[in-house]
Amino acid sequence: MSTRWPLRFIAFLPAAILLSTVALSGCGARPRRQAVPYDLQSYAEVPGFPRAIRYFPRDAELVTQFENDYLRSVDRETEFLGLGKDAPLPPVTDLAISGGGDNGAFGAGLLNGWTKAGTRPTFKIVTGVSTGALTAPFAFLGSAYDEQLKSLYTNVTMTDIAIKRTALSALTDDAITDSAPLWKLVKKYITAQILDAIAAEHEKGRVLLVATTNLDVRRSVIWNVTKIAATHHPKALELVQKILIASAAIPGTFPPVMIDVVADGKPYQEMHVDGGTSAQVFVYPAATNMHLLAPRERKLYIIRNARLDPEWAQVDRRTLPIAFRAITTLIQSQGMGDLYRLYAIAQRDHLDYNLAYIPRDFYVQKKTDFDTTYMRALFAVGEGLAEKGYEWAKSPPVIVTGGSDRQASAGGMVVREFSPR
């Protein structure tokens, strides 16, 4: 059996293979400024911006900063709605959009179809990871931006994303492709007008969050894009564009995004890559109990730009096919684990959990990454399902093989819904 190697594969080649080859080649790495020392990680700031434009989910102080920022967003929301000081807060809806590369066409179609159904809410929080980070600004700004979102996922090909480098680039460079086309694409779609529109929503108490991964310290970083936009800093647009590209920068496939920071008065540089390296999807730092922080009725919608059913294939008994299959299994398992993590957060914080994902009966095969035919077909599936009234799964699916009176069908997949005991 022959195997087509997607670009994502190189990002997760076994480290021993690459490191041993590099050692033999004697090639040097691209130069960079010194990374932030470990003990200064939490104090690093992007020059010219407030320290708390980003949060580290495992840093208690900066999780507290997120909670303070969220409470301030509630104050702005209350003022915008003209509510009295003691008036109960109205129900809100949050949206979390996962990674998935060209499978982001599913989420884009779902959002467009949701608009056509006439039931798409205005979200309080929108979060994005990887391809979800590119979707998130348009999902956040609402249905007026549906055409831009559709164009992004139905008219883009691989040449609009990256340029392949030579085979030796895996050994001598920071990625196997040049992401200059992606930079051009992001600059085309994420403009000063878009940033101004995001800043306007900040004043209404809404929040847009995007995750990247700081590879130097191996931790997730959550960026408050609304807060960055609201600074109206001359370099705010450039920073937001960097964050979106970093969130989608599959390590090894796309070059990392280097972000200059200052810590203890000295300049350093952080290496940021795909947010999906840390988590495929998130809603807010898990340490935050939103129900205790700001009690109100909440719904959470999750768009998982991936299939959840097992994709069967006979694996060749060779090193690279075995490694590739194991790594894609790891990615799929991580994505499933993230859905369960969000379910646990939803149970704790009294969120109404709603999940969408690529249905099992979608059979179109792609010939290459960012195959326009594949993406348009997937967009149409998402759009059609939502326009008819998508049946959101109320819990993460568990694949079953036998009968049960607690089975249910969701997205074309047999699942068992469960409730915590």
Short mmCIF file of C-alpha atoms in Angstrom, two decimals:
data_model
loop_
_atom_site.label_atom_id
_atom_site.label_comp_id
_atom_site.label_asym_id
_atom_site.label_seq_id
_atom_site.Cartn_x
_atom_site.Cartn_y
_atom_site.Cartn_z
CA MET A 1 0.00 0.00 0.00
CA SER A 2 1.32 3.44 -0.89
CA THR A 3 1.07 6.31 1.58
CA ARG A 4 0.79 10.02 0.75
CA TRP A 5 2.82 12.02 3.26
CA PRO A 6 1.02 15.20 4.33
CA LEU A 7 3.08 18.21 5.34
CA ARG A 8 2.11 17.74 8.98
CA PHE A 9 4.13 14.51 9.09
CA ILE A 10 7.57 16.14 9.18
CA ALA A 11 6.52 18.19 12.19
CA PHE A 12 6.43 15.06 14.34
CA LEU A 13 9.21 12.86 12.95
CA PRO A 14 10.91 10.97 15.76
CA ALA A 15 13.46 13.33 17.25
CA ALA A 16 16.22 10.73 17.15
CA ILE A 17 16.05 10.52 13.34
CA LEU A 18 16.39 14.24 12.83
CA LEU A 19 18.91 14.88 15.55
CA SER A 20 21.25 12.11 14.48
CA THR A 21 21.15 13.28 10.86
CA VAL A 22 21.77 16.89 11.82
CA ALA A 23 24.71 15.84 13.97
CA LEU A 24 26.27 14.05 11.02
CA SER A 25 25.64 16.95 8.64
CA GLY A 26 27.30 19.53 10.90
CA CYS A 27 24.84 22.18 9.77
CA GLY A 28 24.13 25.19 11.96
CA ALA A 29 20.74 26.55 12.96
CA ARG A 30 19.28 29.89 11.92
CA PRO A 31 20.43 32.66 14.26
CA ARG A 32 18.04 33.97 16.88
CA ARG A 33 18.09 36.22 19.92
CA GLN A 34 18.49 34.50 23.29
CA ALA A 35 15.39 32.82 24.68
CA VAL A 36 13.85 34.17 27.88
CA PRO A 37 15.54 32.53 30.91
CA TYR A 38 13.31 30.05 32.69
CA ASP A 39 12.88 32.10 35.87
CA LEU A 40 11.81 35.19 33.86
CA GLN A 41 9.21 33.48 31.66
CA SER A 42 6.20 34.90 33.46
CA TYR A 43 7.62 38.42 33.40
CA ALA A 44 8.34 38.70 29.69
CA GLU A 45 6.43 41.49 27.94
CA VAL A 46 5.95 42.48 24.32
CA PRO A 47 7.51 45.96 24.14
CA GLY A 48 4.93 48.75 24.07
CA PHE A 49 2.01 46.55 25.17
CA PRO A 50 0.56 45.84 28.62
CA ARG A 51 1.95 42.74 30.28
CA ALA A 52 -1.44 41.08 30.54
CA ILE A 53 -2.29 40.84 26.84
CA ARG A 54 -1.64 37.12 27.25
CA TYR A 55 -2.09 34.40 29.85
CA PHE A 56 -0.24 31.20 30.70
CA PRO A 57 -2.78 28.55 31.80
CA ARG A 58 -0.36 27.02 34.32
CA ASP A 59 0.73 30.33 35.85
CA ALA A 60 -1.53 31.17 38.80
CA GLU A 61 -0.75 34.90 38.71
CA LEU A 62 -1.62 35.27 35.05
CA VAL A 63 -4.72 33.09 35.36
CA THR A 64 -5.83 35.58 38.03
CA GLN A 65 -5.08 38.36 35.52
CA PHE A 66 -7.37 36.63 32.99
CA GLU A 67 -10.11 36.47 35.61
CA ASN A 68 -9.69 40.17 36.39
CA ASP A 69 -9.81 40.99 32.68
CA TYR A 70 -12.94 38.88 32.28
CA LEU A 71 -14.67 40.68 35.15
CA ARG A 72 -13.79 44.00 33.51
CA SER A 73 -15.31 42.69 30.29
CA VAL A 74 -18.51 41.95 32.21
CA ASP A 75 -18.50 45.55 33.47
CA ARG A 76 -18.20 46.83 29.89
CA GLU A 77 -20.94 44.45 28.77
CA THR A 78 -23.26 45.63 31.55
CA GLU A 79 -22.65 49.25 30.62
CA PHE A 80 -23.20 48.56 26.91
CA LEU A 81 -26.49 46.77 27.64
CA GLY A 82 -27.62 49.53 29.99
CA LEU A 83 -28.17 47.16 32.90
CA GLY A 84 -28.47 48.33 36.46
CA LYS A 85 -25.76 47.57 38.98
CA ASP A 86 -27.68 44.71 40.62
CA ALA A 87 -29.44 43.46 37.48
CA PRO A 88 -28.91 39.75 36.68
CA LEU A 89 -26.55 39.05 33.82
CA PRO A 90 -28.24 37.76 30.64
CA PRO A 91 -27.38 34.31 29.21
CA VAL A 92 -24.24 34.13 27.09
CA THR A 93 -22.79 31.79 24.50
CA ASP A 94 -19.13 30.91 23.96
CA LEU A 95 -17.53 29.36 20.87
CA ALA A 96 -14.33 27.26 20.72
CA ILE A 97 -12.85 26.44 17.29
CA SER A 98 -10.24 23.71 16.99
CA GLY A 99 -7.27 23.13 14.75
CA GLY A 100 -7.40 20.86 11.74
CA GLY A 101 -5.57 22.44 8.80
CA ASP A 102 -7.66 22.38 5.63
CA ASN A 103 -10.45 20.71 7.62
CA GLY A 104 -11.15 24.23 8.85
CA ALA A 105 -13.45 24.36 5.80
CA PHE A 106 -15.95 22.35 7.88
CA GLY A 107 -16.14 24.98 10.62
CA ALA A 108 -16.31 27.80 8.07
CA GLY A 109 -19.22 26.08 6.34
CA LEU A 110 -20.94 25.38 9.64
CA LEU A 111 -20.79 29.07 10.60
CA ASN A 112 -22.14 30.14 7.21
CA GLY A 113 -24.98 27.63 7.44
CA TRP A 114 -25.71 28.69 11.01
CA THR A 115 -26.22 32.22 9.73
CA LYS A 116 -28.61 30.97 7.03
CA ALA A 117 -30.56 29.02 9.64
CA GLY A 118 -31.14 32.29 11.49
CA THR A 119 -30.11 30.85 14.86
CA ARG A 120 -26.46 31.89 15.10
CA PRO A 121 -25.82 33.74 18.36
CA THR A 122 -23.47 36.59 19.15
CA PHE A 123 -20.71 35.00 21.20
CA LYS A 124 -19.31 36.36 24.45
CA ILE A 125 -16.01 34.47 24.11
CA VAL A 126 -14.56 33.11 20.88
CA THR A 127 -11.37 31.04 20.95
CA GLY A 128 -9.24 29.63 18.16
CA VAL A 129 -6.32 27.27 17.75
CA SER A 130 -4.29 26.71 14.55
CA THR A 131 -6.73 26.83 11.61
CA GLY A 132 -9.34 27.78 14.21
CA ALA A 133 -7.27 30.88 14.97
CA LEU A 134 -7.67 31.99 11.34
CA THR A 135 -11.43 31.35 11.54
CA ALA A 136 -11.92 32.95 14.95
CA PRO A 137 -11.77 36.68 14.01
CA PHE A 138 -14.52 36.23 11.41
CA ALA A 139 -16.62 34.03 13.71
CA PHE A 140 -16.18 36.69 16.40
CA LEU A 141 -17.20 39.61 14.17
CA GLY A 142 -20.34 37.84 12.99
CA SER A 143 -22.31 37.02 9.88
CA ALA A 144 -21.30 40.21 8.04
CA TYR A 145 -17.93 38.52 7.53
CA ASP A 146 -19.23 35.17 6.26
CA GLU A 147 -18.14 35.80 2.67
CA GLN A 148 -14.56 36.53 3.71
CA LEU A 149 -14.55 33.35 5.77
CA LYS A 150 -15.99 31.33 2.90
CA SER A 151 -13.40 32.70 0.49
CA LEU A 152 -10.58 31.84 2.89
CA TYR A 153 -11.58 28.17 2.93
CA THR A 154 -12.88 27.61 -0.62
CA ASN A 155 -10.54 29.65 -2.83
CA VAL A 156 -7.20 28.91 -1.22
CA THR A 157 -4.72 26.30 -2.49
CA MET A 158 -1.38 25.04 -1.18
CA THR A 159 0.44 27.73 -3.18
CA ASP A 160 -1.44 30.32 -1.10
CA ILE A 161 -0.13 28.73 2.11
CA ALA A 162 3.51 27.76 1.62
CA ILE A 163 6.36 27.19 -0.80
CA LYS A 164 8.21 23.90 -0.49
CA ARG A 165 11.92 24.19 0.22
CA THR A 166 14.56 21.69 -0.84
CA ALA A 167 14.75 18.26 0.75
CA LEU A 168 17.78 19.37 2.76
CA SER A 169 15.73 22.08 4.47
CA ALA A 170 14.66 19.53 7.09
CA LEU A 171 18.32 19.44 8.14
CA THR A 172 19.58 22.94 7.45
CA ASP A 173 16.60 25.26 7.96
CA ASP A 174 13.78 25.90 10.45
CA ALA A 175 11.04 24.23 8.34
CA ILE A 176 10.47 22.30 5.13
CA THR A 177 8.44 25.17 3.66
CA ASP A 178 8.59 28.93 3.35
CA SER A 179 5.41 30.45 4.79
CA ALA A 180 5.68 33.77 2.90
CA PRO A 181 2.38 33.03 1.07
CA LEU A 182 0.61 32.50 4.41
CA TRP A 183 1.92 35.84 5.67
CA LYS A 184 0.57 37.48 2.51
CA LEU A 185 -2.79 35.73 2.95
CA VAL A 186 -3.16 36.76 6.59
CA LYS A 187 -2.24 40.36 5.78
CA LYS A 188 -4.88 40.34 3.03
CA TYR A 189 -7.67 39.15 5.34
CA ILE A 190 -6.63 40.57 8.72
CA THR A 191 -6.53 44.29 8.04
CA ALA A 192 -6.58 47.49 10.06
CA GLN A 193 -10.36 47.65 9.47
CA ILE A 194 -10.75 44.14 10.92
CA LEU A 195 -8.68 45.11 13.95
CA ASP A 196 -10.77 48.25 14.50
CA ALA A 197 -13.93 46.14 14.35
CA ILE A 198 -12.48 43.77 16.97
CA ALA A 199 -11.57 46.73 19.18
CA ALA A 200 -15.17 47.97 18.94
CA GLU A 201 -16.42 44.60 20.21
CA HIS A 202 -13.97 44.82 23.11
CA GLU A 203 -15.87 47.90 24.29
CA LYS A 204 -19.07 45.82 24.31
CA GLY A 205 -17.50 43.34 26.70
CA ARG A 206 -16.71 40.59 24.20
CA VAL A 207 -13.49 38.53 24.22
CA LEU A 208 -11.43 36.96 21.41
CA LEU A 209 -8.67 34.56 22.48
CA VAL A 210 -6.06 32.75 20.36
CA ALA A 211 -3.56 30.13 21.57
CA THR A 212 0.02 29.58 20.47
CA THR A 213 2.73 27.35 21.92
CA ASN A 214 5.96 28.83 23.31
CA LEU A 215 8.36 26.12 22.19
CA ASP A 216 11.26 27.38 24.34
CA VAL A 217 9.40 26.55 27.53
CA ARG A 218 6.87 24.06 26.08
CA ARG A 219 3.72 25.76 27.28
CA SER A 220 0.52 27.15 25.88
CA VAL A 221 0.09 30.91 25.62
CA ILE A 222 -3.40 32.44 25.38
CA TRP A 223 -3.44 35.85 23.69
CA ASN A 224 -6.26 38.32 24.33
CA VAL A 225 -6.70 39.64 20.78
CA THR A 226 -9.52 42.00 21.78
CA LYS A 227 -7.30 43.59 24.41
CA ILE A 228 -4.46 43.98 21.91
CA ALA A 229 -6.80 45.58 19.38
CA ALA A 230 -8.19 47.95 22.02
CA THR A 231 -4.72 49.39 22.70
CA HIS A 232 -4.75 50.93 19.20
CA HIS A 233 -0.97 50.59 19.34
CA PRO A 234 0.79 51.29 16.01
CA LYS A 235 2.14 47.72 16.04
CA ALA A 236 -1.07 46.03 17.23
CA LEU A 237 -2.01 44.83 13.74
CA GLU A 238 1.44 43.38 13.14
CA LEU A 239 1.33 41.58 16.50
CA VAL A 240 -2.11 40.09 15.86
CA GLN A 241 -1.02 38.89 12.42
CA LYS A 242 2.04 37.27 14.02
CA ILE A 243 -0.11 35.55 16.64
CA LEU A 244 -2.50 34.12 14.03
CA ILE A 245 0.35 32.84 11.87
CA ALA A 246 2.15 31.42 14.91
CA SER A 247 -0.99 29.59 16.01
CA ALA A 248 -1.14 27.90 12.58
CA ALA A 249 2.62 27.29 12.25
CA ILE A 250 2.89 23.50 12.33
CA PRO A 251 6.38 22.93 13.76
CA GLY A 252 8.80 21.58 11.19
CA THR A 253 6.35 22.26 8.37
CA PHE A 254 6.08 26.05 8.71
CA PRO A 255 8.80 28.28 10.18
CA PRO A 256 8.19 29.32 13.79
CA VAL A 257 7.22 32.90 14.52
CA MET A 258 9.79 34.77 16.57
CA ILE A 259 8.33 37.34 18.96
CA ASP A 260 10.59 39.94 20.55
CA VAL A 261 10.02 40.47 24.26
CA VAL A 262 11.64 42.22 27.20
CA ALA A 263 12.21 40.70 30.65
CA ASP A 264 14.03 42.33 33.57
CA GLY A 265 14.96 45.18 31.23
CA LYS A 266 16.76 42.94 28.72
CA PRO A 267 15.68 41.97 25.17
CA TYR A 268 14.91 38.33 24.39
CA GLN A 269 13.06 36.37 21.75
CA GLU A 270 10.37 33.70 22.08
CA MET A 271 9.74 30.93 19.55
CA HIS A 272 6.02 30.41 18.94
CA VAL A 273 4.44 27.59 16.95
CA ASP A 274 1.08 25.88 16.37
CA GLY A 275 -1.27 26.24 19.33
CA GLY A 276 -2.42 22.70 18.59
CA THR A 277 0.94 21.43 19.82
CA SER A 278 -0.39 22.13 23.34
CA ALA A 279 -4.15 21.71 22.87
CA GLN A 280 -6.43 21.24 19.88
CA VAL A 281 -9.20 23.36 21.39
CA PHE A 282 -9.83 25.44 24.54
CA VAL A 283 -12.35 27.88 25.96
CA TYR A 284 -10.48 29.61 28.84
CA PRO A 285 -7.82 28.60 31.39
CA ALA A 286 -8.99 25.38 33.06
CA ALA A 287 -8.08 26.81 36.48
CA THR A 288 -10.84 29.41 36.11
CA ASN A 289 -14.20 28.37 37.55
CA MET A 290 -16.41 30.61 35.48
CA HIS A 291 -19.56 29.74 37.39
CA LEU A 292 -18.06 31.05 40.62
CA LEU A 293 -16.39 34.00 38.91
CA ALA A 294 -19.46 35.43 37.18
CA PRO A 295 -22.61 33.32 37.64
CA ARG A 296 -25.01 33.32 34.67
CA GLU A 297 -26.56 30.92 32.19
CA ARG A 298 -23.95 29.78 29.66
CA LYS A 299 -23.77 27.71 26.49
CA LEU A 300 -20.56 26.39 24.98
CA TYR A 301 -20.35 25.45 21.31
CA ILE A 302 -17.28 23.52 20.12
CA ILE A 303 -16.38 23.11 16.46
CA ARG A 304 -13.92 20.24 16.09
CA ASN A 305 -12.45 20.46 12.60
CA ALA A 306 -11.76 16.74 12.40
CA ARG A 307 -13.40 13.36 12.21
CA LEU A 308 -13.83 11.51 15.49
CA ASP A 309 -14.37 8.02 14.06
CA PRO A 310 -11.30 5.82 13.50
CA GLU A 311 -9.84 6.09 9.98
CA TRP A 312 -8.84 2.53 9.09
CA ALA A 313 -5.73 1.82 7.02
CA GLN A 314 -3.38 -1.12 6.65
CA VAL A 315 0.04 0.15 7.73
CA ASP A 316 3.14 -0.87 5.81
CA ARG A 317 5.76 -2.60 7.94
CA ARG A 318 8.32 0.16 7.43
CA THR A 319 9.74 2.79 9.78
CA LEU A 320 8.20 5.94 8.30
CA PRO A 321 4.65 4.58 7.77
CA ILE A 322 4.68 3.17 11.31
CA ALA A 323 5.96 6.45 12.78
CA PHE A 324 3.46 8.50 10.76
CA ARG A 325 0.53 6.32 11.79
CA ALA A 326 1.54 6.45 15.46
CA ILE A 327 1.89 10.23 15.39
CA THR A 328 -1.47 10.84 13.68
CA THR A 329 -3.00 8.50 16.27
CA LEU A 330 -1.44 10.63 19.01
CA ILE A 331 -2.88 13.81 17.46
CA GLN A 332 -6.34 12.27 17.17
CA SER A 333 -6.18 11.02 20.76
CA GLN A 334 -5.06 14.45 21.99
CA GLY A 335 -8.04 16.03 20.22
CA MET A 336 -10.42 13.57 21.86
CA GLY A 337 -8.83 14.25 25.23
CA ASP A 338 -9.37 17.98 24.76
CA LEU A 339 -13.07 17.37 24.13
CA TYR A 340 -13.31 15.43 27.40
CA ARG A 341 -11.39 18.17 29.22
CA LEU A 342 -13.88 20.76 27.96
CA TYR A 343 -16.73 18.46 28.98
CA ALA A 344 -15.32 18.29 32.52
CA ILE A 345 -15.01 22.10 32.59
CA ALA A 346 -18.58 22.39 31.31
CA GLN A 347 -19.88 20.12 34.07
CA ARG A 348 -17.99 22.05 36.74
CA ASP A 349 -18.91 25.51 35.44
CA HIS A 350 -22.54 24.72 34.51
CA LEU A 351 -22.00 25.18 30.77
CA ASP A 352 -24.44 23.69 28.29
CA TYR A 353 -22.04 21.57 26.18
CA ASN A 354 -22.54 21.39 22.39
CA LEU A 355 -20.13 19.67 19.98
CA ALA A 356 -19.89 19.56 16.17
CA TYR A 357 -17.42 17.54 14.10
CA ILE A 358 -16.93 16.18 10.59
CA PRO A 359 -19.51 13.43 10.04
CA ARG A 360 -18.56 9.85 9.42
CA ASP A 361 -20.35 9.77 6.07
CA PHE A 362 -18.13 12.43 4.48
CA TYR A 363 -16.22 10.39 1.91
CA VAL A 364 -14.43 12.91 -0.33
CA GLN A 365 -10.72 12.13 -0.59
CA LYS A 366 -8.20 14.94 -0.98
CA LYS A 367 -5.41 14.66 -3.52
CA THR A 368 -3.09 17.02 -1.69
CA ASP A 369 -3.09 19.37 1.29
CA PHE A 370 -5.44 22.32 0.78
CA ASP A 371 -7.12 20.60 -2.16
CA THR A 372 -9.78 23.12 -3.25
CA THR A 373 -12.20 20.40 -4.39
CA TYR A 374 -11.97 18.69 -1.00
CA MET A 375 -12.31 21.94 0.95
CA ARG A 376 -15.33 23.12 -1.05
CA ALA A 377 -17.05 19.77 -0.53
CA LEU A 378 -16.34 19.88 3.21
CA PHE A 379 -17.52 23.50 3.43
CA ALA A 380 -20.77 22.49 1.70
CA VAL A 381 -21.28 19.63 4.18
CA GLY A 382 -20.84 21.92 7.19
CA GLU A 383 -23.05 24.59 5.66
CA GLY A 384 -25.80 22.12 4.77
CA LEU A 385 -25.85 20.48 8.19
CA ALA A 386 -26.10 23.83 9.99
CA GLU A 387 -28.68 25.32 7.64
CA LYS A 388 -30.99 22.37 8.33
CA GLY A 389 -30.47 22.75 12.09
CA TYR A 390 -27.37 20.93 13.27
CA GLU A 391 -27.90 18.32 15.98
CA TRP A 392 -25.08 19.23 18.34
CA ALA A 393 -23.71 16.37 20.44
CA LYS A 394 -24.30 16.98 24.13
CA SER A 395 -21.23 15.05 25.28
CA PRO A 396 -18.00 13.71 23.81
CA PRO A 397 -18.73 10.59 21.78
CA VAL A 398 -17.62 7.16 22.92
CA ILE A 399 -17.41 4.59 20.16
CA VAL A 400 -19.41 1.45 20.96
CA THR A 401 -19.69 -1.92 19.23
CA GLY A 402 -22.70 -3.41 20.98
CA GLY A 403 -26.28 -2.41 21.67
CA SER A 404 -27.26 -0.24 24.61
CA ASP A 405 -30.34 1.63 25.66
CA ARG A 406 -28.11 4.69 26.20
CA GLN A 407 -26.84 4.82 22.63
CA ALA A 408 -27.51 7.84 20.47
CA SER A 409 -26.55 8.94 16.98
CA ALA A 410 -24.60 12.17 16.55
CA GLY A 411 -23.07 13.41 13.32
CA GLY A 412 -23.53 10.01 11.66
CA MET A 413 -21.55 8.17 14.33
CA VAL A 414 -22.81 5.67 16.89
CA VAL A 415 -21.99 6.94 20.35
CA ARG A 416 -22.85 6.41 23.98
CA GLU A 417 -23.74 9.58 25.82
CA PHE A 418 -22.69 9.58 29.45
CA SER A 419 -23.35 11.51 32.61
CA PRO A 420 -20.91 11.86 35.50
CA ARG A 421 -21.85 9.80 38.54
#
